[in-house]
Amino acid sequence: MIAITTIFIWIGVLAVVPYLALVAYGAFYCKEQNLKDKYQAKWALVTGGSSGIGAAIVKKLASQGLNVVVVALDDQLLASFKESIVQEFPQQSFRFVGCDLSDAQYGYMGKIKEQTDDIDVQIVCNNAGFITTGAFADVKLERQMANYNTNVTACLTISHHFLNRLLDNHLKGLVTFTSSSAGFIPNPMSSLYASTKIFLTTFAASLAAEYFEDGIDVLVVHPSPINSNFYSNAGKMSALTSAQKISSSPSIIADTICRDAGKVVVADQGFITVIMKIITTKLLDWNVFTEIMKHCLRFTGDYKAMKVRREKSS
Ligand SMILES: NC(=O)c1ccc[n+]([C@@H]2O[C@H](COP(=O)([O-])OP(=O)(O)OC[C@H]3O[C@@H](n4cnc5c(N)ncnc54)[C@H](OP(=O)(O)O)[C@@H]3O)[C@@H](O)[C@H]2O)c1
């Protein structure tokens, strides 16, 4: 019995300790790097750069002396961000691509190419994304597909284009993805979101290995809750309301990118992400976790509210 217990303790230690060592390395040992110098770059591109995490990344990169292409929905938010960023960093150049990344026909690629064909974009931050709440079949398919295309397809098309440009021109570079710790677990009542995010994580980890030898770094960030419009655009969901209450500033993610680029592939930022990763991928088996989720969802307020809505509309 003692031998079995010891074996289980060792399995636990072997699973958790190397992980925590990597987290500590990324969070405490790695120092802020100037990405302009690191990649001998002039230009970066940030999607979803008009607000929240994206806007913080744009500011950080501009403060390091980089020129930035800002890609976001062509709305008032982009217009006011344009005004403020140009004033804040008069010495840097900015280009703005107002477009809809949910376009299934990749219409945004034409606009992005128009603004970038004459420059070398060496840092690409795939950051735009949003969450759709509600039971999957209750939400219109168009909305689900728009969410999928923004969170996943746009990252593929944009990364494919700029990776080829970097390779063709033998340039060093960085490609980042803003994923989410939501991807560690099944996310009933926002099922598409977690699925798109775990796609990004796996995709980024594979790219990191493919382009390591070419001097192109890939980094995927799993933020802990960040205070941004993400929550106001999300619709009502109790898990999100709780997450927003403990959220941090978007600048934390920009700092994480500058610290961890080329140092680690996966940046689990913050306490919430690290605890979630340990519980859901190291202490509890994923298959077991999904069974617990399946049996417990019905007791949550979000599920009960969805049932009431369905009954009213039938
Ligand atoms: N906030 C968090 O706690 C958290 C945690 C983990 C991961 N994330 C991820 O972080 C990323 C950034 O989110 P955020 O928190 O910074 O939220 P945010 O403030 O809402 O920023 C999202 C950005 O993406 C843009 N965007 C959304 N849909 C678009 C579309 N179809 N086409 C072009 N641009 C579009 C938005 O433009 P508009 O504002 O004009 O719509 C905005 O610039 C997302 O991928 C999100 O999933 C956030």
mmCIF file of C-alpha atoms and ligand atoms in Angstrom:
data_model
loop_
_atom_site.group_PDB
_atom_site.id
_atom_site.type_symbol
_atom_site.label_atom_id
_atom_site.label_comp_id
_atom_site.label_asym_id
_atom_site.label_seq_id
_atom_site.Cartn_x
_atom_site.Cartn_y
_atom_site.Cartn_z
ATOM 1 C CA MET A 1 0.000 0.000 0.000
ATOM 2 C CA ILE A 2 2.812 2.407 0.963
ATOM 3 C CA ALA A 3 4.623 1.509 -2.285
ATOM 4 C CA ILE A 4 1.515 2.285 -4.384
ATOM 5 C CA THR A 5 0.984 5.590 -2.563
ATOM 6 C CA THR A 6 4.640 6.504 -3.132
ATOM 7 C CA ILE A 7 4.346 5.700 -6.843
ATOM 8 C CA PHE A 8 1.263 7.928 -7.148
ATOM 9 C CA ILE A 9 2.989 10.765 -5.279
ATOM 10 C CA TRP A 10 5.969 10.484 -7.650
ATOM 11 C CA ILE A 11 3.718 10.480 -10.699
ATOM 12 C CA GLY A 12 2.093 13.659 -9.346
ATOM 13 C CA VAL A 13 5.461 15.270 -8.614
ATOM 14 C CA LEU A 14 6.834 14.351 -12.061
ATOM 15 C CA ALA A 15 3.777 15.820 -13.750
ATOM 16 C CA VAL A 16 3.549 19.044 -11.773
ATOM 17 C CA VAL A 17 7.121 20.020 -10.883
ATOM 18 C CA PRO A 18 8.557 20.308 -14.429
ATOM 19 C CA TYR A 19 5.451 22.273 -15.409
ATOM 20 C CA LEU A 20 5.831 24.694 -12.496
ATOM 21 C CA ALA A 21 9.548 25.054 -13.265
ATOM 22 C CA LEU A 22 8.683 26.093 -16.837
ATOM 23 C CA VAL A 23 6.032 28.536 -15.608
ATOM 24 C CA ALA A 24 8.485 30.042 -13.109
ATOM 25 C CA TYR A 25 11.139 30.318 -15.846
ATOM 26 C CA GLY A 26 8.745 32.199 -18.152
ATOM 27 C CA ALA A 27 7.318 34.398 -15.421
ATOM 28 C CA PHE A 28 10.303 35.227 -13.229
ATOM 29 C CA TYR A 29 13.575 34.349 -14.933
ATOM 30 C CA CYS A 30 12.889 35.739 -18.420
ATOM 31 C CA LYS A 31 13.464 39.463 -18.608
ATOM 32 C CA GLU A 32 11.690 41.935 -20.858
ATOM 33 C CA GLN A 33 13.129 41.857 -24.379
ATOM 34 C CA ASN A 34 12.997 44.559 -27.014
ATOM 35 C CA LEU A 35 11.338 42.724 -29.902
ATOM 36 C CA LYS A 36 12.504 45.282 -32.466
ATOM 37 C CA ASP A 37 16.117 44.446 -31.552
ATOM 38 C CA LYS A 38 15.529 40.729 -31.036
ATOM 39 C CA TYR A 39 14.098 40.197 -34.516
ATOM 40 C CA GLN A 40 15.802 43.178 -36.208
ATOM 41 C CA ALA A 41 12.294 44.147 -37.162
ATOM 42 C CA LYS A 42 10.665 47.346 -38.298
ATOM 43 C CA TRP A 43 7.011 46.320 -38.530
ATOM 44 C CA ALA A 44 4.562 44.299 -36.464
ATOM 45 C CA LEU A 45 0.907 43.438 -37.110
ATOM 46 C CA VAL A 46 -1.703 42.992 -34.387
ATOM 47 C CA THR A 47 -5.237 41.729 -35.004
ATOM 48 C CA GLY A 48 -7.932 42.970 -32.658
ATOM 49 C CA GLY A 49 -5.553 45.851 -32.028
ATOM 50 C CA SER A 50 -8.229 48.457 -31.390
ATOM 51 C CA SER A 51 -9.063 47.477 -27.814
ATOM 52 C CA GLY A 52 -8.188 45.386 -24.766
ATOM 53 C CA ILE A 53 -5.244 43.013 -25.072
ATOM 54 C CA GLY A 54 -4.586 43.903 -28.719
ATOM 55 C CA ALA A 55 -4.436 47.636 -27.997
ATOM 56 C CA ALA A 56 -2.026 46.954 -25.124
ATOM 57 C CA ILE A 57 0.205 44.900 -27.453
ATOM 58 C CA VAL A 58 0.175 47.699 -30.051
ATOM 59 C CA LYS A 59 1.237 50.238 -27.399
ATOM 60 C CA LYS A 60 3.963 48.007 -26.034
ATOM 61 C CA LEU A 61 5.432 47.307 -29.482
ATOM 62 C CA ALA A 62 5.276 50.992 -30.432
ATOM 63 C CA SER A 63 7.033 51.874 -27.161
ATOM 64 C CA GLN A 64 9.826 49.504 -28.234
ATOM 65 C CA GLY A 65 10.266 51.456 -31.478
ATOM 66 C CA LEU A 66 8.259 49.213 -33.801
ATOM 67 C CA ASN A 67 5.844 50.434 -36.442
ATOM 68 C CA VAL A 68 2.516 48.639 -36.234
ATOM 69 C CA VAL A 69 -0.259 47.531 -38.590
ATOM 70 C CA VAL A 70 -3.488 47.504 -36.590
ATOM 71 C CA VAL A 71 -6.189 45.134 -37.863
ATOM 72 C CA ALA A 72 -9.679 45.393 -36.352
ATOM 73 C CA LEU A 73 -13.328 45.891 -37.160
ATOM 74 C CA ASP A 74 -13.879 49.117 -39.051
ATOM 75 C CA ASP A 75 -15.827 50.821 -36.273
ATOM 76 C CA GLN A 76 -15.764 53.766 -33.872
ATOM 77 C CA LEU A 77 -13.381 51.911 -31.576
ATOM 78 C CA LEU A 78 -10.785 51.666 -34.334
ATOM 79 C CA ALA A 79 -11.323 55.325 -35.269
ATOM 80 C CA SER A 80 -10.718 56.567 -31.720
ATOM 81 C CA PHE A 81 -7.796 54.185 -31.154
ATOM 82 C CA LYS A 82 -6.231 55.473 -34.362
ATOM 83 C CA GLU A 83 -6.470 59.033 -33.103
ATOM 84 C CA SER A 84 -4.993 58.263 -29.667
ATOM 85 C CA ILE A 85 -2.151 55.944 -30.735
ATOM 86 C CA VAL A 86 -0.879 58.335 -33.374
ATOM 87 C CA GLN A 87 -0.796 61.107 -30.776
ATOM 88 C CA GLU A 88 0.873 58.927 -28.150
ATOM 89 C CA PHE A 89 3.643 57.678 -30.447
ATOM 90 C CA PRO A 90 4.268 60.440 -33.002
ATOM 91 C CA GLN A 91 7.656 59.000 -33.940
ATOM 92 C CA GLN A 92 6.232 55.625 -35.037
ATOM 93 C CA SER A 93 4.330 54.749 -38.211
ATOM 94 C CA PHE A 94 0.973 53.039 -38.028
ATOM 95 C CA ARG A 95 -1.254 51.511 -40.677
ATOM 96 C CA PHE A 96 -4.869 50.654 -40.000
ATOM 97 C CA VAL A 97 -6.817 47.870 -41.655
ATOM 98 C CA GLY A 98 -10.517 48.081 -40.863
ATOM 99 C CA CYS A 99 -11.988 44.720 -41.809
ATOM 100 C CA ASP A 100 -14.135 41.859 -40.655
ATOM 101 C CA LEU A 101 -12.080 38.789 -39.758
ATOM 102 C CA SER A 102 -15.217 36.673 -39.611
ATOM 103 C CA ASP A 103 -15.496 36.803 -43.421
ATOM 104 C CA ALA A 104 -15.540 33.193 -44.610
ATOM 105 C CA GLN A 105 -14.198 34.269 -48.025
ATOM 106 C CA TYR A 106 -11.051 35.862 -46.425
ATOM 107 C CA GLY A 107 -11.910 39.280 -47.934
ATOM 108 C CA TYR A 108 -9.750 40.814 -45.199
ATOM 109 C CA MET A 109 -6.601 39.246 -46.708
ATOM 110 C CA GLY A 110 -6.836 41.558 -49.731
ATOM 111 C CA LYS A 111 -6.979 44.599 -47.436
ATOM 112 C CA ILE A 112 -4.148 43.310 -45.249
ATOM 113 C CA LYS A 113 -1.935 42.603 -48.269
ATOM 114 C CA GLU A 114 -2.693 46.049 -49.701
ATOM 115 C CA GLN A 115 -1.319 47.616 -46.497
ATOM 116 C CA THR A 116 1.650 45.279 -46.023
ATOM 117 C CA ASP A 117 2.994 44.166 -49.409
ATOM 118 C CA ASP A 118 5.608 46.964 -49.384
ATOM 119 C CA ILE A 119 6.891 46.282 -45.850
ATOM 120 C CA ASP A 120 8.421 43.361 -43.942
ATOM 121 C CA VAL A 121 6.098 42.387 -41.121
ATOM 122 C CA GLN A 122 8.233 40.270 -38.789
ATOM 123 C CA ILE A 123 6.016 40.170 -35.719
ATOM 124 C CA VAL A 124 2.461 38.898 -36.167
ATOM 125 C CA CYS A 125 0.104 38.838 -33.191
ATOM 126 C CA ASN A 126 -3.037 36.792 -33.865
ATOM 127 C CA ASN A 127 -5.146 38.234 -31.116
ATOM 128 C CA ALA A 128 -8.661 39.123 -32.336
ATOM 129 C CA GLY A 129 -11.358 36.908 -30.952
ATOM 130 C CA PHE A 130 -14.609 36.809 -29.063
ATOM 131 C CA ILE A 131 -16.904 34.476 -27.198
ATOM 132 C CA THR A 132 -20.471 33.480 -28.005
ATOM 133 C CA THR A 133 -22.523 32.324 -25.028
ATOM 134 C CA GLY A 134 -25.563 30.073 -25.002
ATOM 135 C CA ALA A 135 -26.235 26.445 -25.806
ATOM 136 C CA PHE A 136 -24.710 25.622 -29.204
ATOM 137 C CA ALA A 137 -27.911 24.820 -31.150
ATOM 138 C CA ASP A 138 -29.782 27.806 -29.673
ATOM 139 C CA VAL A 139 -27.395 30.299 -31.284
ATOM 140 C CA LYS A 140 -27.778 31.011 -35.010
ATOM 141 C CA LEU A 141 -25.295 29.056 -37.118
ATOM 142 C CA GLU A 142 -24.164 32.281 -38.854
ATOM 143 C CA ARG A 143 -23.063 33.673 -35.497
ATOM 144 C CA GLN A 144 -21.242 30.442 -34.577
ATOM 145 C CA MET A 145 -19.446 30.387 -37.929
ATOM 146 C CA ALA A 146 -18.508 34.078 -37.641
ATOM 147 C CA ASN A 147 -17.035 33.308 -34.215
ATOM 148 C CA TYR A 148 -15.177 30.280 -35.588
ATOM 149 C CA ASN A 149 -13.801 32.214 -38.546
ATOM 150 C CA THR A 150 -12.581 35.109 -36.388
ATOM 151 C CA ASN A 151 -11.021 32.924 -33.703
ATOM 152 C CA VAL A 152 -9.552 30.249 -35.992
ATOM 153 C CA THR A 153 -9.721 30.763 -39.779
ATOM 154 C CA ALA A 154 -8.333 34.303 -39.712
ATOM 155 C CA CYS A 155 -5.365 33.128 -37.611
ATOM 156 C CA LEU A 156 -4.623 30.437 -40.194
ATOM 157 C CA THR A 157 -4.849 32.665 -43.261
ATOM 158 C CA ILE A 158 -2.864 35.505 -41.715
ATOM 159 C CA SER A 159 -0.154 33.240 -40.266
ATOM 160 C CA HIS A 160 0.132 31.295 -43.531
ATOM 161 C CA HIS A 161 0.665 34.491 -45.519
ATOM 162 C CA PHE A 162 3.229 36.086 -43.210
ATOM 163 C CA LEU A 163 5.128 32.860 -42.487
ATOM 164 C CA ASN A 164 5.640 32.449 -46.223
ATOM 165 C CA ARG A 165 6.843 36.026 -46.519
ATOM 166 C CA LEU A 166 9.318 35.529 -43.666
ATOM 167 C CA LEU A 167 10.599 32.280 -45.168
ATOM 168 C CA ASP A 168 10.864 33.713 -48.705
ATOM 169 C CA ASN A 169 12.839 36.695 -47.427
ATOM 170 C CA HIS A 170 14.937 34.691 -44.929
ATOM 171 C CA LEU A 171 13.819 36.919 -42.067
ATOM 172 C CA LYS A 172 13.617 36.165 -38.361
ATOM 173 C CA GLY A 173 10.264 36.714 -36.743
ATOM 174 C CA LEU A 174 7.627 36.019 -34.134
ATOM 175 C CA VAL A 175 4.076 34.726 -34.486
ATOM 176 C CA THR A 176 1.862 34.875 -31.416
ATOM 177 C CA PHE A 177 -1.602 33.570 -30.647
ATOM 178 C CA THR A 178 -3.895 34.749 -27.863
ATOM 179 C CA SER A 179 -5.478 31.508 -26.759
ATOM 180 C CA SER A 180 -7.291 30.955 -23.468
ATOM 181 C CA SER A 181 -7.279 28.716 -20.431
ATOM 182 C CA ALA A 182 -10.922 28.083 -21.363
ATOM 183 C CA GLY A 183 -9.466 25.626 -23.873
ATOM 184 C CA PHE A 184 -8.203 23.375 -21.060
ATOM 185 C CA ILE A 185 -11.732 22.231 -20.244
ATOM 186 C CA PRO A 186 -15.049 21.569 -21.945
ATOM 187 C CA ASN A 187 -17.018 24.848 -21.974
ATOM 188 C CA PRO A 188 -20.720 23.992 -22.063
ATOM 189 C CA MET A 189 -22.802 27.130 -22.758
ATOM 190 C CA SER A 190 -19.923 28.608 -24.784
ATOM 191 C CA SER A 191 -18.771 25.407 -26.459
ATOM 192 C CA LEU A 192 -17.303 26.966 -29.576
ATOM 193 C CA TYR A 193 -15.013 29.315 -27.665
ATOM 194 C CA ALA A 194 -13.027 26.668 -25.795
ATOM 195 C CA SER A 195 -12.762 24.566 -28.934
ATOM 196 C CA THR A 196 -11.346 27.424 -31.005
ATOM 197 C CA LYS A 197 -8.847 28.260 -28.287
ATOM 198 C CA ILE A 198 -7.527 24.727 -27.837
ATOM 199 C CA PHE A 199 -7.169 24.592 -31.617
ATOM 200 C CA LEU A 200 -4.910 27.667 -31.466
ATOM 201 C CA THR A 201 -2.826 26.161 -28.673
ATOM 202 C CA THR A 202 -2.182 22.895 -30.489
ATOM 203 C CA PHE A 203 -1.639 24.664 -33.802
ATOM 204 C CA ALA A 204 0.872 27.093 -32.294
ATOM 205 C CA ALA A 205 2.780 24.317 -30.531
ATOM 206 C CA SER A 206 3.126 22.476 -33.848
ATOM 207 C CA LEU A 207 4.247 25.600 -35.737
ATOM 208 C CA ALA A 208 6.815 26.350 -33.037
ATOM 209 C CA ALA A 209 8.586 23.097 -33.800
ATOM 210 C CA GLU A 210 8.303 23.498 -37.580
ATOM 211 C CA TYR A 211 9.911 26.972 -37.722
ATOM 212 C CA PHE A 212 12.392 26.843 -34.830
ATOM 213 C CA GLU A 213 15.328 26.182 -37.170
ATOM 214 C CA ASP A 214 14.292 29.105 -39.399
ATOM 215 C CA GLY A 215 14.569 31.596 -36.545
ATOM 216 C CA ILE A 216 10.812 32.152 -36.413
ATOM 217 C CA ASP A 217 9.492 31.923 -32.868
ATOM 218 C CA VAL A 218 5.922 30.970 -32.065
ATOM 219 C CA LEU A 219 4.303 31.847 -28.757
ATOM 220 C CA VAL A 220 0.832 30.989 -27.520
ATOM 221 C CA VAL A 221 -0.477 32.868 -24.495
ATOM 222 C CA HIS A 222 -3.130 31.619 -22.083
ATOM 223 C CA PRO A 223 -4.228 34.729 -20.202
ATOM 224 C CA SER A 224 -5.822 34.715 -16.774
ATOM 225 C CA PRO A 225 -8.940 36.961 -16.823
ATOM 226 C CA ILE A 226 -8.158 40.335 -18.391
ATOM 227 C CA ASN A 227 -10.303 43.427 -18.025
ATOM 228 C CA SER A 228 -11.533 44.314 -21.513
ATOM 229 C CA ASN A 229 -14.604 44.624 -23.726
ATOM 230 C CA PHE A 230 -14.464 40.841 -24.062
ATOM 231 C CA TYR A 231 -16.875 40.601 -21.128
ATOM 232 C CA SER A 232 -19.282 43.339 -22.226
ATOM 233 C CA ASN A 233 -19.529 41.725 -25.688
ATOM 234 C CA ALA A 234 -20.020 38.236 -24.268
ATOM 235 C CA GLY A 235 -23.617 38.159 -23.126
ATOM 236 C CA LYS A 236 -24.676 37.005 -19.663
ATOM 237 C CA MET A 237 -22.867 34.034 -18.172
ATOM 238 C CA SER A 238 -22.075 33.637 -14.468
ATOM 239 C CA ALA A 239 -18.576 32.173 -15.011
ATOM 240 C CA LEU A 240 -17.673 35.260 -17.043
ATOM 241 C CA THR A 241 -19.113 37.671 -14.461
ATOM 242 C CA SER A 242 -16.960 35.994 -11.792
ATOM 243 C CA ALA A 243 -13.884 36.039 -14.041
ATOM 244 C CA GLN A 244 -14.270 39.746 -14.759
ATOM 245 C CA LYS A 245 -14.289 40.522 -11.020
ATOM 246 C CA ILE A 246 -10.759 39.143 -10.692
ATOM 247 C CA SER A 247 -9.434 40.453 -13.993
ATOM 248 C CA SER A 248 -6.112 42.233 -14.525
ATOM 249 C CA SER A 249 -4.899 44.912 -16.892
ATOM 250 C CA PRO A 250 -4.403 43.987 -20.599
ATOM 251 C CA SER A 251 -0.839 45.315 -20.407
ATOM 252 C CA ILE A 252 0.099 42.118 -18.507
ATOM 253 C CA ILE A 253 -0.311 40.141 -21.730
ATOM 254 C CA ALA A 254 1.797 42.583 -23.731
ATOM 255 C CA ASP A 255 4.509 42.251 -21.052
ATOM 256 C CA THR A 256 4.231 38.459 -21.157
ATOM 257 C CA ILE A 257 4.755 38.444 -24.932
ATOM 258 C CA CYS A 258 7.865 40.633 -24.671
ATOM 259 C CA ARG A 259 9.265 38.502 -21.862
ATOM 260 C CA ASP A 260 8.507 35.038 -23.230
ATOM 261 C CA ALA A 261 8.967 35.433 -27.018
ATOM 262 C CA GLY A 262 11.511 32.864 -28.143
ATOM 263 C CA LYS A 263 11.990 31.641 -24.572
ATOM 264 C CA VAL A 264 8.997 29.337 -24.185
ATOM 265 C CA VAL A 265 6.290 28.185 -26.601
ATOM 266 C CA VAL A 266 3.365 28.264 -24.174
ATOM 267 C CA ALA A 267 2.940 31.142 -21.734
ATOM 268 C CA ASP A 268 0.444 30.285 -19.001
ATOM 269 C CA GLN A 269 -0.054 33.788 -17.652
ATOM 270 C CA GLY A 270 -1.232 34.326 -14.094
ATOM 271 C CA PHE A 271 -2.391 32.345 -11.125
ATOM 272 C CA ILE A 272 -5.842 31.380 -12.474
ATOM 273 C CA THR A 273 -4.431 29.836 -15.647
ATOM 274 C CA VAL A 274 -1.741 27.914 -13.768
ATOM 275 C CA ILE A 275 -4.184 26.533 -11.193
ATOM 276 C CA MET A 276 -6.654 25.596 -13.935
ATOM 277 C CA LYS A 277 -3.940 23.816 -15.905
ATOM 278 C CA ILE A 278 -2.797 21.836 -12.854
ATOM 279 C CA ILE A 279 -6.301 20.793 -11.825
ATOM 280 C CA THR A 280 -7.698 20.030 -15.261
ATOM 281 C CA THR A 281 -4.729 18.468 -16.982
ATOM 282 C CA LYS A 282 -2.547 17.090 -14.199
ATOM 283 C CA LEU A 283 -4.612 16.209 -11.144
ATOM 284 C CA LEU A 284 -7.909 15.227 -12.784
ATOM 285 C CA ASP A 285 -8.102 13.000 -15.826
ATOM 286 C CA TRP A 286 -9.784 14.806 -18.757
ATOM 287 C CA ASN A 287 -12.217 11.942 -19.432
ATOM 288 C CA VAL A 288 -13.248 11.952 -15.776
ATOM 289 C CA PHE A 289 -13.556 15.739 -15.855
ATOM 290 C CA THR A 290 -15.937 15.592 -18.814
ATOM 291 C CA GLU A 291 -18.145 13.091 -16.960
ATOM 292 C CA ILE A 292 -18.301 15.403 -13.942
ATOM 293 C CA MET A 293 -19.149 18.318 -16.242
ATOM 294 C CA LYS A 294 -21.874 16.320 -17.993
ATOM 295 C CA HIS A 295 -23.583 15.428 -14.745
ATOM 296 C CA CYS A 296 -23.166 18.768 -12.965
ATOM 297 C CA LEU A 297 -24.027 21.344 -15.644
ATOM 298 C CA ARG A 298 -27.766 21.001 -15.013
ATOM 299 C CA PHE A 299 -27.315 22.454 -11.488
ATOM 300 C CA THR A 300 -25.820 25.731 -12.720
ATOM 301 C CA GLY A 301 -27.787 28.974 -13.028
ATOM 302 C CA ASP A 302 -26.797 29.467 -16.683
ATOM 303 C CA TYR A 303 -28.189 26.081 -17.672
ATOM 304 C CA LYS A 304 -31.413 26.603 -15.700
ATOM 305 C CA ALA A 305 -31.902 30.037 -17.301
ATOM 306 C CA MET A 306 -31.390 28.500 -20.746
ATOM 307 C CA LYS A 307 -34.066 25.879 -19.959
ATOM 308 C CA VAL A 308 -36.530 28.585 -18.862
ATOM 309 C CA ARG A 309 -35.866 30.566 -22.081
ATOM 310 C CA ARG A 310 -36.443 27.459 -24.193
ATOM 311 C CA GLU A 311 -39.707 26.624 -22.431
ATOM 312 C CA LYS A 312 -40.974 30.187 -22.883
ATOM 313 C CA SER A 313 -40.194 30.210 -26.593
ATOM 314 C CA SER A 314 -41.739 26.784 -27.312
HETATM 315 N N1 LIG B 1 -10.322 39.211 -21.677
HETATM 316 C C1 LIG B 1 -10.017 37.996 -21.229
HETATM 317 O O1 LIG B 1 -10.205 37.684 -20.035
HETATM 318 C C2 LIG B 1 -9.417 36.987 -22.152
HETATM 319 C C3 LIG B 1 -8.927 35.797 -21.579
HETATM 320 C C4 LIG B 1 -8.367 34.846 -22.421
HETATM 321 C C5 LIG B 1 -8.272 35.086 -23.779
HETATM 322 N N2 LIG B 1 -8.757 36.255 -24.300
HETATM 323 C C6 LIG B 1 -8.625 36.455 -25.753
HETATM 324 O O2 LIG B 1 -7.931 37.659 -25.963
HETATM 325 C C7 LIG B 1 -8.216 38.150 -27.264
HETATM 326 C C8 LIG B 1 -8.476 39.641 -27.184
HETATM 327 O O3 LIG B 1 -9.647 39.852 -26.414
HETATM 328 P P1 LIG B 1 -9.832 41.088 -25.454
HETATM 329 O O4 LIG B 1 -10.020 40.560 -24.086
HETATM 330 O O5 LIG B 1 -8.801 42.095 -25.667
HETATM 331 O O6 LIG B 1 -11.281 41.588 -25.954
HETATM 332 P P2 LIG B 1 -11.714 42.918 -26.737
HETATM 333 O O7 LIG B 1 -11.338 44.109 -25.948
HETATM 334 O O8 LIG B 1 -13.152 42.711 -27.070
HETATM 335 O O9 LIG B 1 -10.832 42.897 -28.053
HETATM 336 C C9 LIG B 1 -11.136 42.087 -29.148
HETATM 337 C C10 LIG B 1 -10.572 42.710 -30.374
HETATM 338 O O10 LIG B 1 -10.854 41.879 -31.511
HETATM 339 C C11 LIG B 1 -11.541 42.648 -32.484
HETATM 340 N N3 LIG B 1 -12.492 41.852 -33.223
HETATM 341 C C12 LIG B 1 -13.525 41.122 -32.736
HETATM 342 N N4 LIG B 1 -14.202 40.554 -33.737
HETATM 343 C C13 LIG B 1 -13.580 40.936 -34.881
HETATM 344 C C14 LIG B 1 -13.801 40.676 -36.242
HETATM 345 N N5 LIG B 1 -14.808 39.901 -36.665
HETATM 346 N N6 LIG B 1 -12.985 41.249 -37.149
HETATM 347 C C15 LIG B 1 -11.972 42.051 -36.769
HETATM 348 N N7 LIG B 1 -11.695 42.314 -35.488
HETATM 349 C C16 LIG B 1 -12.494 41.762 -34.550
HETATM 350 C C17 LIG B 1 -12.262 43.692 -31.687
HETATM 351 O O11 LIG B 1 -12.713 44.780 -32.467
HETATM 352 P P3 LIG B 1 -14.055 45.543 -31.905
HETATM 353 O O12 LIG B 1 -13.750 45.930 -30.519
HETATM 354 O O13 LIG B 1 -14.276 46.654 -32.829
HETATM 355 O O14 LIG B 1 -15.149 44.506 -31.922
HETATM 356 C C18 LIG B 1 -11.178 44.065 -30.674
HETATM 357 O O15 LIG B 1 -10.220 44.899 -31.254
HETATM 358 C C19 LIG B 1 -9.401 37.337 -27.773
HETATM 359 O O16 LIG B 1 -8.941 36.386 -28.694
HETATM 360 C C20 LIG B 1 -9.915 36.641 -26.520
HETATM 361 O O17 LIG B 1 -10.514 35.420 -26.819
HETATM 362 C C21 LIG B 1 -9.325 37.204 -23.517
#
